[in-house]
Coordinates of N, CA and C in Angstrom, one line a residue:
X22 N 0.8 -1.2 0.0 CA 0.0 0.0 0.0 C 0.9 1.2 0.0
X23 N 0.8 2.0 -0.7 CA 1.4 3.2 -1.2 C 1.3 4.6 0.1
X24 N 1.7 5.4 0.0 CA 1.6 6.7 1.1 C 0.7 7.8 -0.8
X25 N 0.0 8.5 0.0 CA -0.8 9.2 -1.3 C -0.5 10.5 -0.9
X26 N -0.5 11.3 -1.7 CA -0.5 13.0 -1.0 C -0.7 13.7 -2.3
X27 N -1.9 14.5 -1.9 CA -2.3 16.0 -2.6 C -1.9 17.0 -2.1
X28 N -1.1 17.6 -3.1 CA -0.9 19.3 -3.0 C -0.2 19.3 -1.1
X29 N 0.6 18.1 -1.5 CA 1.7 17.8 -0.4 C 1.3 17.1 1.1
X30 N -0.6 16.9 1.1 CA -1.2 16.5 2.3 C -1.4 15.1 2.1
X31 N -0.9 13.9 3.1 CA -1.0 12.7 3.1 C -2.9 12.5 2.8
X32 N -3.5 11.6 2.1 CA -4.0 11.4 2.1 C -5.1 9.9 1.7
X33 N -6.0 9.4 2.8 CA -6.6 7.6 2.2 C -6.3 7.6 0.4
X34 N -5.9 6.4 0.7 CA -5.9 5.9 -0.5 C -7.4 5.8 -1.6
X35 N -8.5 5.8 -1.0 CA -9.6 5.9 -1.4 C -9.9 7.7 -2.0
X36 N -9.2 8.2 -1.2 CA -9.9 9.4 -1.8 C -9.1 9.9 -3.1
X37 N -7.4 9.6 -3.0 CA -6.7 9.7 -4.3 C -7.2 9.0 -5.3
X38 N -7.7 8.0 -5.1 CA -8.4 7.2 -6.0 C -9.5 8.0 -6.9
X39 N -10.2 8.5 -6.0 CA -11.4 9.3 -7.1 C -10.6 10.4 -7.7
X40 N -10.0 10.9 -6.8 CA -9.3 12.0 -7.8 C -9.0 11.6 -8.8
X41 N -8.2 10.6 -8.7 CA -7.6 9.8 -10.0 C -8.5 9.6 -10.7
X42 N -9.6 9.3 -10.7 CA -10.6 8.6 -12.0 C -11.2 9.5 -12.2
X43 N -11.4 10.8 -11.7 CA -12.3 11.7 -11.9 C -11.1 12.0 -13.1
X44 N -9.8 12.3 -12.8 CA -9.2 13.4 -13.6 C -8.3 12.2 -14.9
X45 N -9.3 11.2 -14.9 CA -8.8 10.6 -16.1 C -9.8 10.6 -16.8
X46 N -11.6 10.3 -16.3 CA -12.6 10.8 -16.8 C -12.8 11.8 -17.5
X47 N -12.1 12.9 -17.1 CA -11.8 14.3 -18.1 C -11.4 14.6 -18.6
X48 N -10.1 13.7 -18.4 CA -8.7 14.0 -19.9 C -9.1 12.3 -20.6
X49 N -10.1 11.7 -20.6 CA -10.0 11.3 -21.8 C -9.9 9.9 -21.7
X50 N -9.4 9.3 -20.7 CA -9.1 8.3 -20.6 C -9.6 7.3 -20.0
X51 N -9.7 5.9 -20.7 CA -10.8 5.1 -20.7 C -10.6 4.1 -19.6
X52 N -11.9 3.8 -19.0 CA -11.2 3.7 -17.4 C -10.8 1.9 -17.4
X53 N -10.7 1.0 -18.2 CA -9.6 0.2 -18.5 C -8.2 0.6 -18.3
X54 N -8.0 1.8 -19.0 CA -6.4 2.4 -19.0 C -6.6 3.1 -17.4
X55 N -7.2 3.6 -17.3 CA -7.1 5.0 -15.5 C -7.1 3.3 -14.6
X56 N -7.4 2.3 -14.4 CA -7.5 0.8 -13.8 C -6.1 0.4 -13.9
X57 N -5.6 0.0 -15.1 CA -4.0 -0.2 -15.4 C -2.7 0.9 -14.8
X58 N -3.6 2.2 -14.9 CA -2.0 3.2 -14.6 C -2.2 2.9 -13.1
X59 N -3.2 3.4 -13.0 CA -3.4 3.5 -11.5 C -2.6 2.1 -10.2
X60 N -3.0 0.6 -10.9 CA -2.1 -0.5 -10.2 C -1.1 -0.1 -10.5
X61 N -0.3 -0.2 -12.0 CA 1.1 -0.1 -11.6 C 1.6 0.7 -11.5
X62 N 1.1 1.8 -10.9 CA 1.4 3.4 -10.0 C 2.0 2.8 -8.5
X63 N 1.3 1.7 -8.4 CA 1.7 1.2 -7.0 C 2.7 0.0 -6.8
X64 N 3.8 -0.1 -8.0 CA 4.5 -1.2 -8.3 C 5.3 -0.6 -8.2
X65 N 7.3 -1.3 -7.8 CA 8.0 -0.9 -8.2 C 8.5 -0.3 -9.5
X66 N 8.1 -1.1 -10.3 CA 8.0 -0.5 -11.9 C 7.4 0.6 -12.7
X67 N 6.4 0.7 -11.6 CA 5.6 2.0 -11.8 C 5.9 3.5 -12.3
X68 N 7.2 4.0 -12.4 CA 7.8 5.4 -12.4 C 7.0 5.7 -13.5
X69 N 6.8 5.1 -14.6 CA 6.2 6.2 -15.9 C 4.4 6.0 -15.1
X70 N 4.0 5.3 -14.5 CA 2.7 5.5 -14.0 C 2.6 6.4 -12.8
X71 N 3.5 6.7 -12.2 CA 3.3 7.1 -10.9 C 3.1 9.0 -11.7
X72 N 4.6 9.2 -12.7 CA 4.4 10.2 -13.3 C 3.0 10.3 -14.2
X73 N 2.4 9.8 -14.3 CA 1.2 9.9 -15.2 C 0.5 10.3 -14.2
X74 N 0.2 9.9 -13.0 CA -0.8 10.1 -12.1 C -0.8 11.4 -11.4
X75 N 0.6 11.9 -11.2 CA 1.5 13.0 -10.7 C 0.4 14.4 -11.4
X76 N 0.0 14.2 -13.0 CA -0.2 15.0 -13.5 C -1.7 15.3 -13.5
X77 N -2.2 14.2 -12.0 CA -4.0 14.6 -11.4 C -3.2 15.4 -10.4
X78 N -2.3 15.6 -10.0 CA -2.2 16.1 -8.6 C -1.9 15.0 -7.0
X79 N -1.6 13.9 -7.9 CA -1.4 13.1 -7.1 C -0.2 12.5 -7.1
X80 N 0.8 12.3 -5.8 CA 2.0 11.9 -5.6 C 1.6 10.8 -4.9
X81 N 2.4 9.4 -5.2 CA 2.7 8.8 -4.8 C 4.1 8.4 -4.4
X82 N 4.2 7.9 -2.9 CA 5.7 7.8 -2.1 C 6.1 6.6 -2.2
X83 N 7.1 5.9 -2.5 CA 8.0 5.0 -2.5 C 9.0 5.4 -1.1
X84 N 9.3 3.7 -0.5 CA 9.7 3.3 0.2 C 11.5 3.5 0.5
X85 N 12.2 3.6 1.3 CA 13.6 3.2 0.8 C 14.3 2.6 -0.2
X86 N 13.3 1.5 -0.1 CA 13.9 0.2 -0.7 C 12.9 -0.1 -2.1
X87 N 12.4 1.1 -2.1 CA 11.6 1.3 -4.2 C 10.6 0.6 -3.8
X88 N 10.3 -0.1 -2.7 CA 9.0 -0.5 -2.8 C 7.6 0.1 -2.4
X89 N 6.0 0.5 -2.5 CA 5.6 1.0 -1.9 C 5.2 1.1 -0.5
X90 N 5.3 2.2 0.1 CA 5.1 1.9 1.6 C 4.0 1.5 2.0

């Protein structure tokens, strides 16, 4: 489970979530793909996801050790 934060404030993971789908719902994006970025937002592998998501306003934190916290 990931650490989430808007506009620098920790926040549940449920509420980043709507952010997220709300602001892929907007820009376009079909919520098969906002489903896909969004899991591997929370993988180590994640970096071009986490950056995709970065651009709702949403940061996610990685661990020391690249994994999610």
């Amino acid at each position: 489970m990931g650490t989430y934060f808007v506009k620098d404030h920790a926040v549940p993971e449920p509420q980043a979530a709507t952010l997220w789908f709300t602001y892929a719902g907007n820009h376009g994006i079909e919520i098969s793909r906002a489903i896909n970025i969004w899991e591997d937002a929370a993988t180590d592998a994640g970096t071009e996801s986490r950056d995709i998501v970065e651009r709702a306003g949403i940061r996610i934190e990685c661990n020391v050790a690249g994994s999610i916290k």
